[in-house]
PDB file of C-alpha atoms and ligand atoms in Angstrom:
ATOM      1  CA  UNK L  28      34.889  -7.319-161.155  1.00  0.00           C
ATOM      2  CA  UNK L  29      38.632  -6.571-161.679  1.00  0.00           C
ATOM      3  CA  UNK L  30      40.689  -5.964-158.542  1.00  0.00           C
ATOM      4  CA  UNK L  31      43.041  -3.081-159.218  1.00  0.00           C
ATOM      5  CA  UNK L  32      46.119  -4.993-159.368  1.00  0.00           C
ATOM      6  CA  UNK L  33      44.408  -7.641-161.811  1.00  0.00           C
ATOM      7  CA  UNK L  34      43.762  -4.700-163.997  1.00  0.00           C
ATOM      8  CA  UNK L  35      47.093  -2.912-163.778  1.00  0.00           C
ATOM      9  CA  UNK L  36      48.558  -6.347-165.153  1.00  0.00           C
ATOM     10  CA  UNK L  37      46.173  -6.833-167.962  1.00  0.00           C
ATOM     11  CA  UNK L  38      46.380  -2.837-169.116  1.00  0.00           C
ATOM     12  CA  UNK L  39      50.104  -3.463-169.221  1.00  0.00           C
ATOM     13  CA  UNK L  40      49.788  -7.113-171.257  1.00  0.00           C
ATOM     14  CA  UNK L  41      47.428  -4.853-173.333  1.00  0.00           C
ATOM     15  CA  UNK L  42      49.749  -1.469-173.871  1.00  0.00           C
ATOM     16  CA  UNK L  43      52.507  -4.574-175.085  1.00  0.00           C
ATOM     17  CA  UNK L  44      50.166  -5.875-177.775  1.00  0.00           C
ATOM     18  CA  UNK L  45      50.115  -2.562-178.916  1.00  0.00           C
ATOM     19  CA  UNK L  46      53.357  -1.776-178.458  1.00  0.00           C
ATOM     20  CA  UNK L  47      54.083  -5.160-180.339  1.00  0.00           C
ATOM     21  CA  UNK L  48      52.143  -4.540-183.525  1.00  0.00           C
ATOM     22  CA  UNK L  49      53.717  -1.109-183.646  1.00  0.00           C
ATOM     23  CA  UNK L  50      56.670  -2.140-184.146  1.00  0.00           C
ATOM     24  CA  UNK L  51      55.773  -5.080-186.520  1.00  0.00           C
ATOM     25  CA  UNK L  52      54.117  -2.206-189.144  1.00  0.00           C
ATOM     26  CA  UNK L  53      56.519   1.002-187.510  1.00  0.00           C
ATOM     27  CA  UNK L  54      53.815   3.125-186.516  1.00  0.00           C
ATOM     28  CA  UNK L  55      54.821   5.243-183.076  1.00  0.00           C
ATOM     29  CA  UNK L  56      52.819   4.340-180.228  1.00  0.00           C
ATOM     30  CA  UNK L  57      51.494   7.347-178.846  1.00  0.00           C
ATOM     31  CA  UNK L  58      49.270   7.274-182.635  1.00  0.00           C
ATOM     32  CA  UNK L  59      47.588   4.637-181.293  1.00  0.00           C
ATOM     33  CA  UNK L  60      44.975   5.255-178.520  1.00  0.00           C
ATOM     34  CA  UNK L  61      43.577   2.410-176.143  1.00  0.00           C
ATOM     35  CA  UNK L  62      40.137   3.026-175.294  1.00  0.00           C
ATOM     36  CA  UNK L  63      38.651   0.930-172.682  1.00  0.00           C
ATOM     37  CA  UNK L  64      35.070  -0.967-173.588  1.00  0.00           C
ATOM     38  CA  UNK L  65      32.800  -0.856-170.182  1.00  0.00           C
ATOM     39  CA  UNK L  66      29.665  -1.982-170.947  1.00  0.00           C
ATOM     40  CA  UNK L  67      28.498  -4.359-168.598  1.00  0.00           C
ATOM     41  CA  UNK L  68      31.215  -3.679-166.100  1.00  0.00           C
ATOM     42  CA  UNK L  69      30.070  -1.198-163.178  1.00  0.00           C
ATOM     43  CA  UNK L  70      30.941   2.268-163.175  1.00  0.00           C
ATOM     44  CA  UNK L  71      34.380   1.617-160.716  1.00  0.00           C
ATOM     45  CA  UNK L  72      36.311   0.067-163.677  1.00  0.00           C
ATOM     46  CA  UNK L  73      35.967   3.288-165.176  1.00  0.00           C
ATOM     47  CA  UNK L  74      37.488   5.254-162.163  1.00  0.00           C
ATOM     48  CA  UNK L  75      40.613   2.458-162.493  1.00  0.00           C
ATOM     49  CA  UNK L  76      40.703   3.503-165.803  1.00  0.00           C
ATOM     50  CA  UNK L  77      40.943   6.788-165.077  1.00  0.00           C
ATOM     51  CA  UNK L  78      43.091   6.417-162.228  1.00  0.00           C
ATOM     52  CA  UNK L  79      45.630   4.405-165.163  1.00  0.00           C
ATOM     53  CA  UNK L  80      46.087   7.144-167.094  1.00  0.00           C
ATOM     54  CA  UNK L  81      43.625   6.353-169.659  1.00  0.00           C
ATOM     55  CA  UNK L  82      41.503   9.563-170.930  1.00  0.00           C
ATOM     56  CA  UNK L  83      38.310   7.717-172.517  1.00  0.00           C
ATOM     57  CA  UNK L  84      35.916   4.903-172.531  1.00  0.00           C
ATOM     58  CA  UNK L  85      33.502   3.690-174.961  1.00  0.00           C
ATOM     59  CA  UNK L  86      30.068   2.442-173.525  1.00  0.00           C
ATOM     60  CA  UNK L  87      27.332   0.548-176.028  1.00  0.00           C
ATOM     61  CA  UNK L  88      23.930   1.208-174.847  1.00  0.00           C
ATOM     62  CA  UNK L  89      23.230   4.776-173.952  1.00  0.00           C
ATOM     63  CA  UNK L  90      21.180   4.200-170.807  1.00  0.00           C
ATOM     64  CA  UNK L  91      23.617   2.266-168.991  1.00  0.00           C
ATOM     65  CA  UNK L  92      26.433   5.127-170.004  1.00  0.00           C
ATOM     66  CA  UNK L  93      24.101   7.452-167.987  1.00  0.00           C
ATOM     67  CA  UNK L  94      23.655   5.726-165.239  1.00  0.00           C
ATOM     68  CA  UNK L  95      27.330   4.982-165.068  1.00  0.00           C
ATOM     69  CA  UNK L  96      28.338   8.420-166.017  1.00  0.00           C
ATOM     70  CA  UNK L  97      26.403   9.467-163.076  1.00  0.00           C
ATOM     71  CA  UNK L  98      28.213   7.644-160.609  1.00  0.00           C
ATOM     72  CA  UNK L  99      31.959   7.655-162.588  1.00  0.00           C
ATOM     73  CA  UNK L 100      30.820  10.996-163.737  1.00  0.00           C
ATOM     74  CA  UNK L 101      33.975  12.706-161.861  1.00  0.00           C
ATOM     75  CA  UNK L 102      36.625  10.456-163.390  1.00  0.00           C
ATOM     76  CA  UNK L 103      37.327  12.995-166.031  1.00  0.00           C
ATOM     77  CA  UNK L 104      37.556  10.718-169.062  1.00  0.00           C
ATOM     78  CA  UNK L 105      36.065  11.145-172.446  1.00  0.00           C
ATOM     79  CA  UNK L 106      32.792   8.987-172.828  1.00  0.00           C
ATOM     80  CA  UNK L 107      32.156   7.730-176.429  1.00  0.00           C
ATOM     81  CA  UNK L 108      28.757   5.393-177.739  1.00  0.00           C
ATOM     82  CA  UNK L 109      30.122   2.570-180.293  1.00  0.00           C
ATOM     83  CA  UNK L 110      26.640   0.635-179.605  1.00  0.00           C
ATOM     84  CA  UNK L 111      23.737   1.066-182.475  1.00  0.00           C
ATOM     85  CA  UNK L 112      21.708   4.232-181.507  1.00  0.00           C
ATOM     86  CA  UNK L 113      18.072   4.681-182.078  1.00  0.00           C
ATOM     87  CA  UNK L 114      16.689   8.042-183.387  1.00  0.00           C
ATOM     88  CA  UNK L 115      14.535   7.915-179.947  1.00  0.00           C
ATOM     89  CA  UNK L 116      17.589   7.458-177.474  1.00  0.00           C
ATOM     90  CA  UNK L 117      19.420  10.497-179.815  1.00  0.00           C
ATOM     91  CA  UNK L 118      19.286  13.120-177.537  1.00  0.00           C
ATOM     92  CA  UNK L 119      20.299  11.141-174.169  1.00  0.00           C
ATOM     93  CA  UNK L 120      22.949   9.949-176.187  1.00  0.00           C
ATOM     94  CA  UNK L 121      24.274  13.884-177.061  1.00  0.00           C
ATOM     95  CA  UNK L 122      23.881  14.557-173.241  1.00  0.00           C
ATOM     96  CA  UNK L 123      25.993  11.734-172.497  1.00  0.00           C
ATOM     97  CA  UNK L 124      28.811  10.931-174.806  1.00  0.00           C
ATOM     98  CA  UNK L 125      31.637  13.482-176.273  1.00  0.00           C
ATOM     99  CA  UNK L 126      31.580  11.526-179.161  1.00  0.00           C
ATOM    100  CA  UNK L 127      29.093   9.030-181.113  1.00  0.00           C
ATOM    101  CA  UNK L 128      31.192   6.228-183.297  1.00  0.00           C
ATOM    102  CA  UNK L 129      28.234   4.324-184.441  1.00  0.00           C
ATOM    103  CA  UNK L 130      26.652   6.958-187.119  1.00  0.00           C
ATOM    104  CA  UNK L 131      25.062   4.924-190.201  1.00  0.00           C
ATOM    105  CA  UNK L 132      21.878   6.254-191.738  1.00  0.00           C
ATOM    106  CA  UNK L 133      21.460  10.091-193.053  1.00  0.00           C
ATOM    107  CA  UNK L 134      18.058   9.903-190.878  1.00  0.00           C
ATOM    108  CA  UNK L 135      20.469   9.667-188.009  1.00  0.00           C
ATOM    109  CA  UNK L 136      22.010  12.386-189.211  1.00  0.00           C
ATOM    110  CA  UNK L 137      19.720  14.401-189.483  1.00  0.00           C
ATOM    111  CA  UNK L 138      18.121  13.704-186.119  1.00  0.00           C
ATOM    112  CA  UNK L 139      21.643  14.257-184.046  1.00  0.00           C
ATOM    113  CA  UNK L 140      21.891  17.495-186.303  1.00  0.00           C
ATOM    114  CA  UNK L 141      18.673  19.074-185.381  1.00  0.00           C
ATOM    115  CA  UNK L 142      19.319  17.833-181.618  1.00  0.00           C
ATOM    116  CA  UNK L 143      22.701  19.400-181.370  1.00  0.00           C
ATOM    117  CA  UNK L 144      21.583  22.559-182.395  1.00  0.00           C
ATOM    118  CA  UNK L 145      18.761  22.894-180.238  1.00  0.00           C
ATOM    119  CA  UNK L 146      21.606  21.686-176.826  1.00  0.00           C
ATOM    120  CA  UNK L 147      23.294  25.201-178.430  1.00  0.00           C
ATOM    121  CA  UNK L 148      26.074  22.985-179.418  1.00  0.00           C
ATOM    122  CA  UNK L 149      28.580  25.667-180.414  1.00  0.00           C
ATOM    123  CA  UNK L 150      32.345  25.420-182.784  1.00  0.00           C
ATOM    124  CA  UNK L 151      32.034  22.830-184.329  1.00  0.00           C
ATOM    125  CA  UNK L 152      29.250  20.827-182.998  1.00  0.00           C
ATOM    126  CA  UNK L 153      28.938  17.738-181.780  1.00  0.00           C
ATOM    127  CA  UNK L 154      31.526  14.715-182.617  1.00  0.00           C
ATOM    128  CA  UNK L 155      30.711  11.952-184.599  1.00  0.00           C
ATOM    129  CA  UNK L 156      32.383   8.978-186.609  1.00  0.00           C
ATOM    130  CA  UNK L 157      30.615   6.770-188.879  1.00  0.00           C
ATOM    131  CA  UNK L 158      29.945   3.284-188.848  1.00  0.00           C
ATOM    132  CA  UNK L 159      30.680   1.418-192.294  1.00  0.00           C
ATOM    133  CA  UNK L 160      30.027  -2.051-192.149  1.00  0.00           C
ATOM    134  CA  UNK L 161      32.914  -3.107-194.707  1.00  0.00           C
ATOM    135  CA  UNK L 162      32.951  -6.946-193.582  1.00  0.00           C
ATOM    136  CA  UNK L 163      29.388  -7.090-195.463  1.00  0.00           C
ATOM    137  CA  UNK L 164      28.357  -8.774-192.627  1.00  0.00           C
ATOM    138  CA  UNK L 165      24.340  -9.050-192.354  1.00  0.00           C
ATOM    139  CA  UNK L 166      24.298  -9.228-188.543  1.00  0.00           C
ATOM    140  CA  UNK L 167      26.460  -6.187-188.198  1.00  0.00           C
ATOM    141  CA  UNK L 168      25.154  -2.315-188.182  1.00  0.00           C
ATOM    142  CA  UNK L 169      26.915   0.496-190.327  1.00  0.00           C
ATOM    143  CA  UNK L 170      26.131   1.961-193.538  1.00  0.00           C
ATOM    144  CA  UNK L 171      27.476  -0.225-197.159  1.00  0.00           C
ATOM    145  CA  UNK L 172      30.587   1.401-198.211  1.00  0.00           C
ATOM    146  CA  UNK L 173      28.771   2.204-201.513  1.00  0.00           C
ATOM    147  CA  UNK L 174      26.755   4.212-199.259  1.00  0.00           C
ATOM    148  CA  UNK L 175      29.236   5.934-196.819  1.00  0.00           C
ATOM    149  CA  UNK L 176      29.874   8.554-199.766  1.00  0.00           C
ATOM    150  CA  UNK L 177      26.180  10.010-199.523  1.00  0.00           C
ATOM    151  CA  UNK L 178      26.345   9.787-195.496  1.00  0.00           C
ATOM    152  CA  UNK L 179      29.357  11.632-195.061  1.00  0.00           C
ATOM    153  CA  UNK L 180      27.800  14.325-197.711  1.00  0.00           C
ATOM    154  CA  UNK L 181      24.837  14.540-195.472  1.00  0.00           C
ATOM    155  CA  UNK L 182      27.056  14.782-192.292  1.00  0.00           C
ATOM    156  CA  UNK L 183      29.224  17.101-194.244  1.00  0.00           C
ATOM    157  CA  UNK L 184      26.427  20.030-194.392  1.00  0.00           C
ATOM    158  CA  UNK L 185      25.032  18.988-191.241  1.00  0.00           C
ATOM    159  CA  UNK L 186      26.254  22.506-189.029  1.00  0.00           C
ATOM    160  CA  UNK L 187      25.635  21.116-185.724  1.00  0.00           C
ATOM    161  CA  UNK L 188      28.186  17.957-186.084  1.00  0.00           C
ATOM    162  CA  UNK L 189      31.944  17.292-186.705  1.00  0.00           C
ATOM    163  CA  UNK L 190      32.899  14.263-188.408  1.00  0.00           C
ATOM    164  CA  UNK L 191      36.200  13.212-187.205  1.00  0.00           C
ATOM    165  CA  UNK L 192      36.619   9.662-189.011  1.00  0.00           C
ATOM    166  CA  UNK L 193      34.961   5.907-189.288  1.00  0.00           C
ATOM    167  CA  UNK L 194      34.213   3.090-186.986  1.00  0.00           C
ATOM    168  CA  UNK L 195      34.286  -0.750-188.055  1.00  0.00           C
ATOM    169  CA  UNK L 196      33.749  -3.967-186.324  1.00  0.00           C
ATOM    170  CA  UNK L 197      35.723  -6.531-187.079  1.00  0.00           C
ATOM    171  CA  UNK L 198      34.059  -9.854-188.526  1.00  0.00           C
ATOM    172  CA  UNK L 199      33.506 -12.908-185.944  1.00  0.00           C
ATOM    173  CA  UNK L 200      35.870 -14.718-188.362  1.00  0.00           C
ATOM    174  CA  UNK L 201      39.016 -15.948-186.814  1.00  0.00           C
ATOM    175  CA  UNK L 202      40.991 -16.330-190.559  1.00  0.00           C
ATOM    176  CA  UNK L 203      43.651 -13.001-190.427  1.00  0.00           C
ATOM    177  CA  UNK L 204      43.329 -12.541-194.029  1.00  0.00           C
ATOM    178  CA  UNK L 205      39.466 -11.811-193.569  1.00  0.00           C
ATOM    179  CA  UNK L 206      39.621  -9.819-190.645  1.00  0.00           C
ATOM    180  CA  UNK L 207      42.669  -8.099-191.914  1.00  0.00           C
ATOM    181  CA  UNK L 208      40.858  -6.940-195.398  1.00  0.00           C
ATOM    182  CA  UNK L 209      37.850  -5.629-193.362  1.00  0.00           C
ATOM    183  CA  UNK L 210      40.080  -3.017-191.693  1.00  0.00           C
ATOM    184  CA  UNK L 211      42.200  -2.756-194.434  1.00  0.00           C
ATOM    185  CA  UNK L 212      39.154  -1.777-196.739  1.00  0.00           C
ATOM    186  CA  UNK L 213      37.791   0.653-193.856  1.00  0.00           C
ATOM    187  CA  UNK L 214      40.917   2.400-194.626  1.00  0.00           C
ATOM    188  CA  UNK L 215      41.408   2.516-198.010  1.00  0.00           C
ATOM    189  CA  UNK L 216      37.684   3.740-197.665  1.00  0.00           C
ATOM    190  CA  UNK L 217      38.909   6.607-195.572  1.00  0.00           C
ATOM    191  CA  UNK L 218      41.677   7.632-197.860  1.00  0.00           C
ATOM    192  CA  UNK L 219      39.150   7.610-200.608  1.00  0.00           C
ATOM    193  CA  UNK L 220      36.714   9.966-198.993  1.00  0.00           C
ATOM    194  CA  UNK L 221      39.460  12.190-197.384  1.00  0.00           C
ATOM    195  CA  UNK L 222      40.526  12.665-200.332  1.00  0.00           C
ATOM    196  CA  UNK L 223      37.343  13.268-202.211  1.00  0.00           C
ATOM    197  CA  UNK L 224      36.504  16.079-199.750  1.00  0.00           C
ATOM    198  CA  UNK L 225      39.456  17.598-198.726  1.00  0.00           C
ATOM    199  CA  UNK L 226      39.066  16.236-194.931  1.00  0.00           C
ATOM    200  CA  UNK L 227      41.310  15.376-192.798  1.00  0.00           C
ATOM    201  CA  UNK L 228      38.899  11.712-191.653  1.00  0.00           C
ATOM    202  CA  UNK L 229      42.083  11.080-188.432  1.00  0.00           C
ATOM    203  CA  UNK L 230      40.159   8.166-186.844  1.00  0.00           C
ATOM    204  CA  UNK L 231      40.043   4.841-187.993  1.00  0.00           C
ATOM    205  CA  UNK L 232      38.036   2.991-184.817  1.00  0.00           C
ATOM    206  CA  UNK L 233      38.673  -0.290-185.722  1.00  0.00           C
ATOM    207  CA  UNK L 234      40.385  -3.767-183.309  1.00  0.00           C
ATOM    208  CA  UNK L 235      38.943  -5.080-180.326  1.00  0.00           C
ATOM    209  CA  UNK L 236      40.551  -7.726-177.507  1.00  0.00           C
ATOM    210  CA  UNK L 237      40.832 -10.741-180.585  1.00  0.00           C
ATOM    211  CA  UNK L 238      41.988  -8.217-183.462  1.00  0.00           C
ATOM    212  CA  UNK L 239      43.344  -5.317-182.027  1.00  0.00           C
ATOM    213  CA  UNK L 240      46.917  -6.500-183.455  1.00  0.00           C
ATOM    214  CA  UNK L 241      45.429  -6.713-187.155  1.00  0.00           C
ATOM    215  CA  UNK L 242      43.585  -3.498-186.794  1.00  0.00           C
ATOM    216  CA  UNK L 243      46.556  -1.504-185.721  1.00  0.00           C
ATOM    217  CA  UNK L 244      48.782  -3.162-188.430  1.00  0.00           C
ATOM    218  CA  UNK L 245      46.251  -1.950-190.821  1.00  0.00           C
ATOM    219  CA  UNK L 246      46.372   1.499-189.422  1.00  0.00           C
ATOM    220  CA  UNK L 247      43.668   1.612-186.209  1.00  0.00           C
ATOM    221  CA  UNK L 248      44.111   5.030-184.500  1.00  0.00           C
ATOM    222  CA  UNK L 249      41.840   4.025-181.463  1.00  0.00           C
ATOM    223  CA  UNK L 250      41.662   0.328-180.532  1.00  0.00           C
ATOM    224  CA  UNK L 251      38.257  -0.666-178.127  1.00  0.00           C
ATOM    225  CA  UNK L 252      39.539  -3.062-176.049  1.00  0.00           C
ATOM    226  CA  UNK L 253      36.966  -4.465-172.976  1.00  0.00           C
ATOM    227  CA  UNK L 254      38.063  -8.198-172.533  1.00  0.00           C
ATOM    228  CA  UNK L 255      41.523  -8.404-172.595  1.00  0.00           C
ATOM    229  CA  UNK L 256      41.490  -5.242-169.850  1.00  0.00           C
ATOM    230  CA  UNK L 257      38.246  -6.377-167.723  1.00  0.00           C
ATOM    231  CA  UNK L 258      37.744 -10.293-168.076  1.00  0.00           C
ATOM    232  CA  UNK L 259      34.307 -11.443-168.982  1.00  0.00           C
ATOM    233  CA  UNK L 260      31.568  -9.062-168.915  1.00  0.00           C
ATOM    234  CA  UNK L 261      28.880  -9.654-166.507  1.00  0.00           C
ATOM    235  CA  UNK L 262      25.452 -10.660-167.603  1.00  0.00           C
TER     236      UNK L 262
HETATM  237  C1  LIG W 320      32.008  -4.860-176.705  1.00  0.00           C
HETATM  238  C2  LIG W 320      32.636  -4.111-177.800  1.00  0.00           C
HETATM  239  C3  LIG W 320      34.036  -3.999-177.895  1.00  0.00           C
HETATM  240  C4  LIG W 320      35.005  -4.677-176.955  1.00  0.00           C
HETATM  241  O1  LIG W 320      35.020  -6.053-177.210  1.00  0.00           O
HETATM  242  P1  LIG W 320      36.100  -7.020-176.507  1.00  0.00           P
HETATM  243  O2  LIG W 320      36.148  -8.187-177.421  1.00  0.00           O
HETATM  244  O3  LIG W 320      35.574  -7.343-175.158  1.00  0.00           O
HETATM  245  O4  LIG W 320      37.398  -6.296-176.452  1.00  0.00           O
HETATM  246  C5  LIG W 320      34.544  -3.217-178.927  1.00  0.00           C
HETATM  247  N1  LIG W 320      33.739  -2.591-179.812  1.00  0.00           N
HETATM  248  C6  LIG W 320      32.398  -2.690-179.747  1.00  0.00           C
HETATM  249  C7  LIG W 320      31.581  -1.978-180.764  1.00  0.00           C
HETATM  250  C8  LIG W 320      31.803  -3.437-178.747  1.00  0.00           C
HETATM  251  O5  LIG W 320      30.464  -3.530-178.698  1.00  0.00           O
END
């Protein structure tokens, strides 16, 4: 694990990239929002989180953001899934995260819909972006962007949730211009469907530790960064 001080100087090397690729595309930083990625990290990198100044972390697998969230429970950040979610693992998932970013089938929809009511979710229900997969890349989850339209319908007159915008991964690719068009199509995408529905669509959840410069460039409001703030994950 991190020592504190090792952390301190890699969230600062971190806040410059971002402050760096503000600049490059003049976007103000504070649109920008750092979230910290720590899965496979144990729950005391989330208290130096918190203790940074940082107000949420994203966790992949829902069991181990329990588990953590039971022992980091009282760092007071915002806890957020961006792992695939099974249908089975839906209402664990509710109990634990504020928000789910990894939405991409109406059957999941549907599922976190019904679930959300019956946890008396009130205003506004519970917070969700969806996943689009718009590096067409086979290994990857998220909807096709030729089907995002029909799942953000469905989500749309779903009561219980609250769509707040979309969630990519960048491809494994290392070539700028093909990492660059995923995001930059994830965008576009947004504009598209905010448009198309009269939404506002805010976040764009899209750059990790290797793009996170690209992503931001191409207008990223919430960069999931785990490497570049924790070192190598364990396991
Ligand atoms: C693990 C993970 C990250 C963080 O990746 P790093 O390369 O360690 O920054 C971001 N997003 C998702 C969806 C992840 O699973």
């Amino acid at each position: 694990m991190v020592t504190e001080t090792e952390f301190r100087e890699r969230l600062e090397a971190v806040q410059r990239r971002i402050k760096a690729a503000c600049t490059v595309c003049g976007r103000e930083v504070a649109t920008v929002e750092l979230m910290p990625v720590t899965k496979r990290h144990p729950a005391a990198v989330v208290e130096m989180a918190a203790a940074a100044g940082l107000r949420c972390v994203g966790e992949n697998r829902v069991q181990e953001a329990a588990g953590k969230r039971g022992e980091a429970g009282k760092a007071g950040v915002r806890w957020e899934l961006i792992g695939p979610l099974q249908s089975n693992k839906a209402r664990l998932a509710l109990e634990t995260v504020e928000r789910i970013q990894t939405v991409d089938r109406i059957k999941l929809v549907r599922v976190l819909d019904r679930l959300s009511g019956e946890l008396g979710r009130g205003a506004g229900g519970s917070a969700i972006l969806l996943q689009v997969n718009t590096g067409e890349d086979p290994a990857k989850h998220g909807c096709s962007e030729e089907d995002a339209e029909g799942l953000l319908e469905a989500a749309l007159s779903a009561p219980h949730l609250r769509v707040e915008g979309l969630m990519t991964i960048g491809p494994l690719s290392t070539e700028e211009a093909v990492v660059r068009r995923t995001f930059a199509r994830l965008r576009q995408l947004r504009d598209r469907l905010a448009e198309g529905f009269g939404i506002p669509l805010d976040v764009l959840s899209m750059g990790m530790t290797g793009d996170m410069e690209w992503a931001i460039e191409e207008g990223s409001t919430l960069v999931r960064v785990g490497t570049a703030l924790f070192g190598e994950r364990e396991g």
